[in-house]
């Protein structure tokens, strides 16, 4: 790697916080309290839920409890991809029919515009650029998957998606060895920390109470328990995504999957001219162990992928420190995509966890018998999905409390979906390690031995993981 390990800022939560600064932490809970709705987790899901509930019913007393500070988790560490992907859509099509899944996809398409509109209305400057999402293929097997993926997306009603040949792909971004790509307009690049900080401020301005440095240790009907006191409320909404396993009784609910990122130094105008990328699209690929990247507002490349995918016992890191081997692997992806950047320094590396349900399906639930609700399991697609989940939670709470009835959102197929728990350790750890080792081996085989057919190893890993 062009820069020594000691010169890379490793951890410190994320590059996004290094760029925009750490927030002043709000006061913790000071004793027992009551509310109409208590939200556990101050990331995108929790903050959007507070925002939409308070907008719909200003009289509600809403309290948000956050263990560190708002955006400390995945909401402040992600790749800044605001796009229309949602985990579990194909399974929902099998369970509820294709029309239901098409409605879910349509809601996700609309969500991209919704987030941008609210950010603008609230005066949140989050470096948003709506350039869409470009996903590239660099091997024959990837190209076959890309074409199938493109047709699959069209079948869910996405009529404005475009398929590009190698020359057309290079006209957007010059990725080495790219043989084709697919592009959707339903995507935008953004600065996630600027969005989460702005959203927290907007929520607070509406009259929502936010307590930070307040870890919730247990969620039970009408109670959110913390070391500083218990908040009692008719509705307790769990919005903890990759940190869910730390709650009492939730160790096997969602698996905290690790994702890692690097950010380069700012590129020169000449370097950008060599690459292209003038449309500021978010960039992904069709590898089994896929990558994701964006061109930041200050002219860097922020690129991510799976590093060490899972820590034994569903443990999560503290401040995002990343193993050197992972940083080097991500740098290798960067230079494989853009060989002319071999000498560009990596300035920052970090990691975070995302929530993975056993069937890889994102869900929104409100148990009307207990008042307990939750949303998550986004499997890495949470920047936009959190917004749709929050609006759905709002409608479910209003429906249950008699302030509203059924809506288009409460009828979507991911509402009240039940997922079985993950296996106990060590099976959980062994399974995830084996799955990602298999994906990486499959990708390597496809690069070294070009063929149109995807590696059988990857199909086996998909079946074992329960992804299909």
CSV table of C-alpha atoms in Angstrom, one decimal:
chain,number,residue,atom,x,y,z
A,1,UNK,CA,0.0,0.0,0.0
A,2,UNK,CA,1.3,3.5,-0.9
A,3,UNK,CA,0.9,4.9,2.6
A,4,UNK,CA,2.4,3.3,5.8
A,5,UNK,CA,0.0,1.9,8.3
A,6,UNK,CA,1.0,4.5,10.8
A,7,UNK,CA,-0.1,7.3,8.5
A,8,UNK,CA,-3.6,6.0,8.1
A,9,UNK,CA,-6.1,7.4,10.7
A,10,UNK,CA,-7.5,4.0,11.8
A,11,UNK,CA,-10.9,4.1,13.5
A,12,UNK,CA,-11.9,7.3,15.3
A,13,UNK,CA,-15.5,6.1,14.4
A,14,UNK,CA,-15.3,7.1,10.7
A,15,UNK,CA,-13.8,9.5,8.1
A,16,UNK,CA,-17.2,11.3,8.1
A,17,UNK,CA,-16.7,12.3,11.8
A,18,UNK,CA,-13.1,13.2,11.1
A,19,UNK,CA,-14.3,15.5,8.3
A,20,UNK,CA,-17.3,17.1,10.1
A,21,UNK,CA,-16.3,16.8,13.7
A,22,UNK,CA,-17.6,14.9,16.7
A,23,UNK,CA,-20.8,16.2,18.2
A,24,UNK,CA,-21.3,17.7,21.6
A,25,UNK,CA,-22.9,14.9,23.5
A,26,UNK,CA,-26.4,15.5,25.0
A,27,UNK,CA,-27.2,14.9,28.6
A,28,UNK,CA,-27.9,11.3,29.7
A,29,UNK,CA,-31.1,10.3,31.4
A,30,UNK,CA,-31.2,11.6,35.0
A,31,UNK,CA,-33.7,9.2,36.5
A,32,UNK,CA,-37.0,7.4,35.9
A,33,UNK,CA,-39.2,9.1,33.3
A,34,UNK,CA,-42.3,8.6,31.3
A,35,UNK,CA,-43.3,9.2,27.6
A,36,UNK,CA,-45.9,8.3,25.1
A,37,UNK,CA,-43.3,6.7,22.8
A,38,UNK,CA,-39.7,5.7,23.8
A,39,UNK,CA,-37.3,5.0,20.9
A,40,UNK,CA,-34.2,3.0,21.6
A,41,UNK,CA,-31.4,4.0,19.3
A,42,UNK,CA,-30.4,7.3,17.9
A,43,UNK,CA,-29.4,6.3,14.4
A,44,UNK,CA,-31.3,6.9,11.2
A,45,UNK,CA,-34.2,4.5,12.1
A,46,UNK,CA,-34.8,6.1,15.5
A,47,UNK,CA,-34.4,9.7,14.4
A,48,UNK,CA,-36.6,9.3,11.4
A,49,UNK,CA,-39.2,7.6,13.5
A,50,UNK,CA,-39.2,10.4,16.0
A,51,UNK,CA,-39.3,13.0,13.2
A,52,UNK,CA,-42.3,11.5,11.4
A,53,UNK,CA,-44.2,10.7,14.6
A,54,UNK,CA,-43.8,14.2,16.0
A,55,UNK,CA,-44.7,15.7,12.7
A,56,UNK,CA,-47.9,13.6,12.5
A,57,UNK,CA,-48.9,14.1,16.2
A,58,UNK,CA,-47.1,17.1,17.8
A,59,UNK,CA,-48.7,16.4,21.2
A,60,UNK,CA,-46.8,13.1,21.6
A,61,UNK,CA,-44.1,13.0,24.3
A,62,UNK,CA,-41.3,11.2,22.5
A,63,UNK,CA,-38.0,10.2,24.1
A,64,UNK,CA,-34.9,8.9,22.2
A,65,UNK,CA,-32.3,6.9,24.2
A,66,UNK,CA,-28.9,6.5,22.6
A,67,UNK,CA,-26.0,4.6,24.2
A,68,UNK,CA,-23.2,6.9,22.9
A,69,UNK,CA,-24.3,9.7,20.6
A,70,UNK,CA,-26.7,10.0,17.7
A,71,UNK,CA,-25.1,8.4,14.6
A,72,UNK,CA,-22.4,6.5,16.5
A,73,UNK,CA,-23.3,3.2,14.9
A,74,UNK,CA,-23.9,2.4,11.2
A,75,UNK,CA,-25.6,5.7,10.5
A,76,UNK,CA,-22.3,7.5,11.0
A,77,UNK,CA,-20.1,4.9,9.4
A,78,UNK,CA,-21.8,3.8,6.1
A,79,UNK,CA,-20.8,4.5,2.5
A,80,UNK,CA,-23.3,7.3,2.0
A,81,UNK,CA,-25.3,5.3,-0.5
A,82,UNK,CA,-28.9,6.6,-0.5
A,83,UNK,CA,-30.4,4.1,-2.9
A,84,UNK,CA,-33.5,1.9,-3.5
A,85,UNK,CA,-32.2,-1.5,-2.6
A,86,UNK,CA,-34.1,-3.4,0.1
A,87,UNK,CA,-33.1,-6.7,1.7
A,88,UNK,CA,-35.5,-9.6,1.3
A,89,UNK,CA,-37.6,-8.4,-1.7
A,90,UNK,CA,-37.5,-11.8,-3.6
A,91,UNK,CA,-38.5,-13.7,-0.5
A,92,UNK,CA,-41.4,-11.3,0.1
A,93,UNK,CA,-42.5,-12.0,-3.5
A,94,UNK,CA,-42.5,-15.7,-2.8
A,95,UNK,CA,-44.4,-15.3,0.5
A,96,UNK,CA,-46.9,-12.6,-0.5
A,97,UNK,CA,-47.0,-12.5,-4.3
A,98,UNK,CA,-45.1,-10.5,-6.8
A,99,UNK,CA,-47.5,-7.5,-6.8
A,100,UNK,CA,-46.8,-7.0,-3.1
A,101,UNK,CA,-43.1,-7.0,-3.7
A,102,UNK,CA,-43.5,-4.6,-6.6
A,103,UNK,CA,-45.3,-2.2,-4.2
A,104,UNK,CA,-42.4,-2.5,-1.7
A,105,UNK,CA,-39.9,-1.7,-4.5
A,106,UNK,CA,-42.0,1.3,-5.6
A,107,UNK,CA,-42.0,2.6,-2.0
A,108,UNK,CA,-38.2,2.3,-1.9
A,109,UNK,CA,-37.9,4.1,-5.2
A,110,UNK,CA,-40.0,7.0,-3.7
A,111,UNK,CA,-38.0,6.9,-0.5
A,112,UNK,CA,-34.8,8.2,-2.2
A,113,UNK,CA,-36.7,11.4,-3.2
A,114,UNK,CA,-38.3,11.6,0.2
A,115,UNK,CA,-35.0,11.8,2.1
A,116,UNK,CA,-33.7,14.4,-0.3
A,117,UNK,CA,-36.9,16.5,0.0
A,118,UNK,CA,-36.9,16.4,3.8
A,119,UNK,CA,-33.2,17.3,4.0
A,120,UNK,CA,-33.9,20.3,1.8
A,121,UNK,CA,-37.0,21.3,3.7
A,122,UNK,CA,-35.1,21.1,7.0
A,123,UNK,CA,-32.1,23.0,5.7
A,124,UNK,CA,-29.8,20.0,6.2
A,125,UNK,CA,-26.7,20.4,4.0
A,126,UNK,CA,-25.5,16.8,3.6
A,127,UNK,CA,-23.5,16.9,0.3
A,128,UNK,CA,-26.4,15.2,-1.5
A,129,UNK,CA,-25.8,14.6,-5.2
A,130,UNK,CA,-28.4,12.5,-7.1
A,131,UNK,CA,-26.3,10.8,-9.6
A,132,UNK,CA,-27.9,7.4,-9.4
A,133,UNK,CA,-26.2,4.0,-8.8
A,134,UNK,CA,-23.8,2.4,-11.3
A,135,UNK,CA,-23.0,-1.3,-10.7
A,136,UNK,CA,-20.2,-2.7,-12.9
A,137,UNK,CA,-19.1,-6.2,-14.1
A,138,UNK,CA,-15.4,-6.9,-14.6
A,139,UNK,CA,-15.5,-10.7,-15.5
A,140,UNK,CA,-17.7,-12.8,-17.8
A,141,UNK,CA,-19.4,-14.4,-14.8
A,142,UNK,CA,-20.1,-11.0,-13.3
A,143,UNK,CA,-21.5,-9.8,-16.7
A,144,UNK,CA,-23.9,-12.7,-16.8
A,145,UNK,CA,-25.1,-11.9,-13.2
A,146,UNK,CA,-25.3,-8.2,-14.1
A,147,UNK,CA,-27.6,-8.9,-17.1
A,148,UNK,CA,-29.8,-11.2,-15.1
A,149,UNK,CA,-29.9,-8.6,-12.2
A,150,UNK,CA,-30.8,-5.8,-14.7
A,151,UNK,CA,-33.7,-7.9,-16.1
A,152,UNK,CA,-34.8,-8.8,-12.6
A,153,UNK,CA,-35.0,-5.2,-11.5
A,154,UNK,CA,-37.0,-4.3,-14.6
A,155,UNK,CA,-39.5,-7.0,-13.6
A,156,UNK,CA,-40.1,-5.2,-10.3
A,157,UNK,CA,-41.3,-2.1,-12.2
A,158,UNK,CA,-38.0,-0.1,-12.4
A,159,UNK,CA,-38.5,1.0,-16.0
A,160,UNK,CA,-36.0,3.8,-15.9
A,161,UNK,CA,-33.0,1.5,-15.3
A,162,UNK,CA,-30.3,1.4,-18.1
A,163,UNK,CA,-27.9,-1.3,-19.2
A,164,UNK,CA,-24.5,-0.2,-20.6
A,165,UNK,CA,-21.8,-1.9,-22.7
A,166,UNK,CA,-18.1,-1.6,-21.9
A,167,UNK,CA,-17.8,1.7,-23.9
A,168,UNK,CA,-20.9,3.2,-22.3
A,169,UNK,CA,-19.7,2.3,-18.9
A,170,UNK,CA,-16.3,4.0,-19.5
A,171,UNK,CA,-18.3,7.1,-20.5
A,172,UNK,CA,-19.5,7.3,-16.9
A,173,UNK,CA,-16.6,5.9,-14.9
A,174,UNK,CA,-13.5,4.3,-16.3
A,175,UNK,CA,-13.2,1.2,-14.2
A,176,UNK,CA,-10.4,-1.1,-15.4
A,177,UNK,CA,-11.6,-4.3,-17.1
A,178,UNK,CA,-15.3,-3.2,-16.9
A,179,UNK,CA,-17.3,-5.1,-19.5
A,180,UNK,CA,-20.7,-3.7,-18.7
A,181,UNK,CA,-22.8,-2.0,-16.1
A,182,UNK,CA,-26.4,-1.2,-15.0
A,183,UNK,CA,-27.5,2.2,-13.8
A,184,UNK,CA,-30.5,3.3,-11.9
A,185,UNK,CA,-31.5,7.0,-11.2
A,186,UNK,CA,-32.9,6.0,-7.8
A,187,UNK,CA,-29.7,6.7,-5.9
A,188,UNK,CA,-27.7,9.6,-4.5
A,189,UNK,CA,-24.4,10.2,-2.8
A,190,UNK,CA,-24.4,11.9,0.6
A,191,UNK,CA,-22.4,12.6,3.7
A,192,UNK,CA,-24.1,10.4,6.3
A,193,UNK,CA,-22.8,12.3,9.4
A,194,UNK,CA,-24.0,15.6,8.1
A,195,UNK,CA,-27.4,14.0,7.5
A,196,UNK,CA,-27.6,12.3,10.9
A,197,UNK,CA,-26.5,15.5,12.8
A,198,UNK,CA,-29.0,17.6,10.9
A,199,UNK,CA,-31.8,15.1,11.5
A,200,UNK,CA,-31.0,15.0,15.3
A,201,UNK,CA,-31.1,18.8,15.5
A,202,UNK,CA,-34.4,18.9,13.5
A,203,UNK,CA,-36.0,16.3,15.8
A,204,UNK,CA,-34.9,18.1,18.9
A,205,UNK,CA,-36.3,21.4,17.5
A,206,UNK,CA,-39.7,19.7,17.1
A,207,UNK,CA,-39.7,19.0,20.9
A,208,UNK,CA,-38.4,15.4,21.0
A,209,UNK,CA,-36.2,14.6,24.0
A,210,UNK,CA,-32.9,13.0,23.2
A,211,UNK,CA,-30.7,11.4,25.9
A,212,UNK,CA,-27.2,10.3,24.9
A,213,UNK,CA,-24.6,8.3,26.8
A,214,UNK,CA,-27.6,6.3,28.0
A,215,UNK,CA,-27.3,2.6,27.1
A,216,UNK,CA,-30.5,0.6,27.2
A,217,UNK,CA,-29.9,-2.8,28.7
A,218,UNK,CA,-33.4,-4.3,28.4
A,219,UNK,CA,-36.5,-3.6,26.4
A,220,UNK,CA,-39.8,-5.1,27.7
A,221,UNK,CA,-43.4,-4.1,27.4
A,222,UNK,CA,-43.8,-0.4,28.4
A,223,UNK,CA,-40.3,-0.2,29.8
A,224,UNK,CA,-36.8,0.8,28.5
A,225,UNK,CA,-34.3,0.0,31.2
A,226,UNK,CA,-31.0,1.9,31.5
A,227,UNK,CA,-28.4,2.2,34.3
A,228,UNK,CA,-29.7,5.7,35.0
A,229,UNK,CA,-33.4,4.9,35.3
A,230,UNK,CA,-36.3,3.4,33.4
A,231,UNK,CA,-38.4,5.2,30.8
A,232,UNK,CA,-42.0,4.0,30.8
A,233,UNK,CA,-44.2,4.4,27.7
A,234,UNK,CA,-47.1,2.6,26.0
A,235,UNK,CA,-44.9,2.2,22.9
A,236,UNK,CA,-41.2,1.1,23.1
A,237,UNK,CA,-39.6,1.0,19.7
A,238,UNK,CA,-36.3,-0.8,19.2
A,239,UNK,CA,-34.2,0.8,16.5
A,240,UNK,CA,-30.8,-0.7,17.3
A,241,UNK,CA,-29.8,-2.5,14.1
A,242,UNK,CA,-26.3,-4.0,14.5
A,243,UNK,CA,-26.2,-3.3,18.2
A,244,UNK,CA,-29.4,-5.3,18.9
A,245,UNK,CA,-27.4,-8.3,20.2
A,246,UNK,CA,-26.3,-6.3,23.2
A,247,UNK,CA,-29.9,-6.1,24.6
A,248,UNK,CA,-31.0,-8.7,27.1
A,249,UNK,CA,-32.6,-11.7,25.3
A,250,UNK,CA,-31.6,-10.4,21.8
A,251,UNK,CA,-28.2,-12.1,21.3
A,252,UNK,CA,-29.4,-14.2,18.4
A,253,UNK,CA,-31.9,-11.9,16.9
A,254,UNK,CA,-29.8,-10.1,14.3
A,255,UNK,CA,-26.2,-10.9,13.5
A,256,UNK,CA,-23.9,-7.8,13.7
A,257,UNK,CA,-22.0,-8.1,10.4
A,258,UNK,CA,-18.9,-6.0,10.1
A,259,UNK,CA,-18.3,-3.8,7.1
A,260,UNK,CA,-15.1,-1.7,6.6
A,261,UNK,CA,-14.1,1.3,4.6
A,262,UNK,CA,-11.2,3.4,3.5
A,263,UNK,CA,-11.0,7.0,2.3
A,264,UNK,CA,-8.2,8.3,0.1
A,265,UNK,CA,-6.6,11.7,0.1
A,266,UNK,CA,-8.3,14.2,-2.2
A,267,UNK,CA,-7.5,13.4,-5.9
A,268,UNK,CA,-6.1,16.0,-8.2
A,269,UNK,CA,-8.0,17.3,-11.2
A,270,UNK,CA,-5.8,15.3,-13.5
A,271,UNK,CA,-6.5,12.1,-11.6
A,272,UNK,CA,-10.2,12.7,-11.8
A,273,UNK,CA,-9.9,13.4,-15.5
A,274,UNK,CA,-8.3,10.0,-15.9
A,275,UNK,CA,-11.1,8.3,-14.1
A,276,UNK,CA,-14.2,10.2,-15.2
A,277,UNK,CA,-16.9,9.9,-12.6
A,278,UNK,CA,-18.3,13.3,-13.4
A,279,UNK,CA,-21.8,12.2,-12.6
A,280,UNK,CA,-20.9,11.4,-8.9
A,281,UNK,CA,-22.7,8.1,-9.2
A,282,UNK,CA,-22.4,5.7,-6.3
A,283,UNK,CA,-20.4,2.8,-7.5
A,284,UNK,CA,-20.8,-0.9,-6.9
A,285,UNK,CA,-19.9,-4.2,-8.5
A,286,UNK,CA,-21.3,-7.7,-9.1
A,287,UNK,CA,-18.7,-9.6,-7.1
A,288,UNK,CA,-20.0,-12.1,-4.5
A,289,UNK,CA,-18.1,-10.2,-1.8
A,290,UNK,CA,-19.1,-6.8,-3.3
A,291,UNK,CA,-17.6,-3.4,-3.0
A,292,UNK,CA,-19.3,0.0,-2.7
A,293,UNK,CA,-17.8,3.5,-3.3
A,294,UNK,CA,-18.6,7.1,-3.7
A,295,UNK,CA,-16.8,10.3,-4.9
A,296,UNK,CA,-17.0,12.5,-1.9
A,297,UNK,CA,-17.8,16.2,-2.0
A,298,UNK,CA,-14.2,17.1,-1.2
A,299,UNK,CA,-12.8,14.9,-4.0
A,300,UNK,CA,-11.9,11.7,-2.3
A,301,UNK,CA,-12.9,8.1,-3.0
A,302,UNK,CA,-14.5,6.4,-0.1
A,303,UNK,CA,-14.7,2.7,-0.7
A,304,UNK,CA,-15.9,-0.2,1.4
A,305,UNK,CA,-16.4,-4.0,1.6
A,306,UNK,CA,-16.4,-6.9,4.0
A,307,UNK,CA,-13.3,-7.2,6.1
A,308,UNK,CA,-13.4,-9.4,9.2
A,309,UNK,CA,-17.1,-10.1,8.7
A,310,UNK,CA,-18.1,-11.1,12.2
A,311,UNK,CA,-16.8,-11.2,15.8
A,312,UNK,CA,-17.4,-14.2,18.0
A,313,UNK,CA,-20.4,-13.9,20.3
A,314,UNK,CA,-22.0,-11.1,18.3
A,315,UNK,CA,-19.5,-8.6,19.8
A,316,UNK,CA,-19.2,-5.1,18.2
A,317,UNK,CA,-16.2,-2.8,18.1
A,318,UNK,CA,-15.9,0.4,20.0
A,319,UNK,CA,-14.6,3.1,17.6
A,320,UNK,CA,-14.2,1.4,14.3
A,321,UNK,CA,-10.6,0.3,14.4
A,322,UNK,CA,-9.8,-1.9,11.4
A,323,UNK,CA,-7.3,-4.7,10.8
A,324,UNK,CA,-4.3,-3.8,8.6
A,325,UNK,CA,-5.1,-6.8,6.3
A,326,UNK,CA,-8.6,-5.4,5.7
A,327,UNK,CA,-7.2,-1.9,4.8
A,328,UNK,CA,-4.8,-3.5,2.4
A,329,UNK,CA,-7.5,-5.6,0.8
A,330,UNK,CA,-9.7,-2.6,0.3
A,331,UNK,CA,-6.7,-0.7,-1.2
A,332,UNK,CA,-6.2,-3.6,-3.6
A,333,UNK,CA,-9.8,-3.3,-4.8
A,334,UNK,CA,-9.2,0.5,-5.3
A,335,UNK,CA,-6.1,0.0,-7.4
A,336,UNK,CA,-7.6,-2.9,-9.3
A,337,UNK,CA,-10.5,-0.7,-10.3
A,338,UNK,CA,-8.3,2.3,-10.9
A,339,UNK,CA,-4.7,1.3,-11.6
A,340,UNK,CA,-3.7,4.9,-12.1
A,341,UNK,CA,-4.3,5.6,-8.4
A,342,UNK,CA,-1.7,3.1,-7.2
A,343,UNK,CA,0.3,5.9,-5.6
A,344,UNK,CA,-2.7,7.6,-3.9
A,345,UNK,CA,-2.6,7.6,-0.1
A,346,UNK,CA,-5.3,6.1,2.0
A,347,UNK,CA,-5.9,8.6,4.8
A,348,UNK,CA,-8.6,7.0,6.8
A,349,UNK,CA,-9.9,3.5,7.6
A,350,UNK,CA,-12.9,2.4,9.8
A,351,UNK,CA,-15.5,-0.3,10.4
A,352,UNK,CA,-19.0,-0.6,11.6
A,353,UNK,CA,-21.7,-3.2,12.0
A,354,UNK,CA,-25.0,-3.8,10.2
A,355,UNK,CA,-27.9,-6.0,11.2
A,356,UNK,CA,-28.4,-9.3,9.4
A,357,UNK,CA,-31.5,-11.4,10.1
A,358,UNK,CA,-31.3,-15.2,9.6
A,359,UNK,CA,-33.3,-15.0,6.4
A,360,UNK,CA,-31.7,-11.7,5.2
A,361,UNK,CA,-35.0,-9.9,5.2
A,362,UNK,CA,-35.5,-6.3,6.5
A,363,UNK,CA,-38.6,-6.0,8.7
A,364,UNK,CA,-40.9,-3.5,10.4
A,365,UNK,CA,-43.0,-4.8,13.3
A,366,UNK,CA,-45.4,-3.5,16.0
A,367,UNK,CA,-46.8,-6.0,18.4
A,368,UNK,CA,-50.2,-4.6,19.2
A,369,UNK,CA,-50.5,-6.8,22.3
A,370,UNK,CA,-47.4,-5.4,24.0
A,371,UNK,CA,-46.7,-2.1,22.3
A,372,UNK,CA,-43.2,-3.3,21.4
A,373,UNK,CA,-42.0,-2.4,17.9
A,374,UNK,CA,-38.9,-2.6,16.0
A,375,UNK,CA,-37.4,-2.1,12.5
A,376,UNK,CA,-34.1,-3.1,11.0
A,377,UNK,CA,-32.2,-6.0,9.5
A,378,UNK,CA,-31.3,-3.8,6.5
A,379,UNK,CA,-28.2,-5.9,5.6
A,380,UNK,CA,-26.3,-2.8,4.5
A,381,UNK,CA,-29.1,-1.0,2.6
A,382,UNK,CA,-30.2,1.2,5.5
A,383,UNK,CA,-29.5,4.8,4.5
A,384,UNK,CA,-32.8,4.9,2.6
A,385,UNK,CA,-34.6,1.9,4.1
A,386,UNK,CA,-34.5,3.5,7.5
A,387,UNK,CA,-36.7,6.3,6.2
A,388,UNK,CA,-39.3,3.9,4.8
A,389,UNK,CA,-39.2,1.9,8.0
A,390,UNK,CA,-39.7,5.0,10.2
A,391,UNK,CA,-42.7,6.2,8.2
A,392,UNK,CA,-44.1,2.7,8.5
A,393,UNK,CA,-43.6,2.6,12.3
A,394,UNK,CA,-45.3,6.0,12.5
A,395,UNK,CA,-48.4,4.6,10.6
A,396,UNK,CA,-48.4,1.4,12.8
A,397,UNK,CA,-48.3,3.4,16.0
A,398,UNK,CA,-51.0,5.8,14.8
A,399,UNK,CA,-53.2,2.8,13.7
A,400,UNK,CA,-52.8,1.0,17.0
A,401,UNK,CA,-53.5,4.2,19.1
A,402,UNK,CA,-56.6,5.0,17.1
A,403,UNK,CA,-55.1,8.1,15.5
A,404,UNK,CA,-55.1,6.5,12.0
A,405,UNK,CA,-56.1,3.5,10.0
A,406,UNK,CA,-54.5,1.2,7.5
A,407,UNK,CA,-52.2,2.9,5.0
A,408,UNK,CA,-50.3,1.8,1.9
A,409,UNK,CA,-47.2,1.5,4.1
A,410,UNK,CA,-48.8,-0.7,6.8
A,411,UNK,CA,-49.9,-3.1,4.0
A,412,UNK,CA,-46.4,-3.6,2.6
A,413,UNK,CA,-45.2,-7.3,2.8
A,414,UNK,CA,-42.2,-6.6,5.2
A,415,UNK,CA,-44.6,-5.5,8.0
A,416,UNK,CA,-44.8,-8.0,10.9
A,417,UNK,CA,-42.6,-10.5,9.1
A,418,UNK,CA,-41.2,-13.1,11.5
A,419,UNK,CA,-37.6,-14.3,11.4
A,420,UNK,CA,-36.1,-17.3,13.2
A,421,UNK,CA,-33.1,-16.7,15.4
A,422,UNK,CA,-29.4,-17.3,14.4
A,423,UNK,CA,-27.7,-20.5,15.6
A,424,UNK,CA,-25.8,-20.5,18.9
A,425,UNK,CA,-22.1,-20.2,19.0
A,426,UNK,CA,-19.7,-21.5,17.7
A,427,UNK,CA,-22.0,-22.4,14.8
A,428,UNK,CA,-22.8,-18.8,14.1
A,429,UNK,CA,-19.1,-17.7,13.9
A,430,UNK,CA,-18.1,-20.8,11.9
A,431,UNK,CA,-20.9,-20.3,9.4
A,432,UNK,CA,-20.2,-16.6,8.7
A,433,UNK,CA,-16.5,-17.1,8.4
A,434,UNK,CA,-16.9,-20.0,6.0
A,435,UNK,CA,-19.5,-18.1,4.0
A,436,UNK,CA,-17.3,-15.1,3.3
A,437,UNK,CA,-14.2,-17.2,2.7
A,438,UNK,CA,-16.2,-19.0,0.1
A,439,UNK,CA,-17.4,-15.8,-1.5
A,440,UNK,CA,-13.8,-14.5,-1.7
A,441,UNK,CA,-12.6,-17.7,-3.2
A,442,UNK,CA,-15.4,-17.7,-5.7
A,443,UNK,CA,-14.5,-14.1,-6.8
A,444,UNK,CA,-10.8,-15.1,-7.2
A,445,UNK,CA,-11.7,-18.1,-9.3
A,446,UNK,CA,-13.9,-16.0,-11.6
A,447,UNK,CA,-11.0,-13.5,-12.1
A,448,UNK,CA,-8.4,-16.2,-12.7
A,449,UNK,CA,-10.5,-18.6,-14.8
A,450,UNK,CA,-13.0,-16.4,-16.8
A,451,UNK,CA,-16.2,-18.2,-17.6
A,452,UNK,CA,-19.8,-17.0,-18.1
A,453,UNK,CA,-21.1,-19.2,-15.3
A,454,UNK,CA,-21.0,-18.0,-11.7
A,455,UNK,CA,-18.8,-20.1,-9.4
A,456,UNK,CA,-20.7,-23.0,-7.8
A,457,UNK,CA,-19.0,-22.2,-4.5
A,458,UNK,CA,-20.9,-18.9,-4.3
A,459,UNK,CA,-24.2,-20.6,-5.0
A,460,UNK,CA,-23.5,-23.1,-2.3
A,461,UNK,CA,-22.6,-20.3,0.2
A,462,UNK,CA,-25.9,-18.5,-0.7
A,463,UNK,CA,-27.9,-21.6,0.1
A,464,UNK,CA,-26.1,-22.2,3.4
A,465,UNK,CA,-26.5,-18.6,4.4
A,466,UNK,CA,-30.2,-18.6,3.7
A,467,UNK,CA,-29.9,-15.7,1.3
A,468,UNK,CA,-32.2,-17.2,-1.4
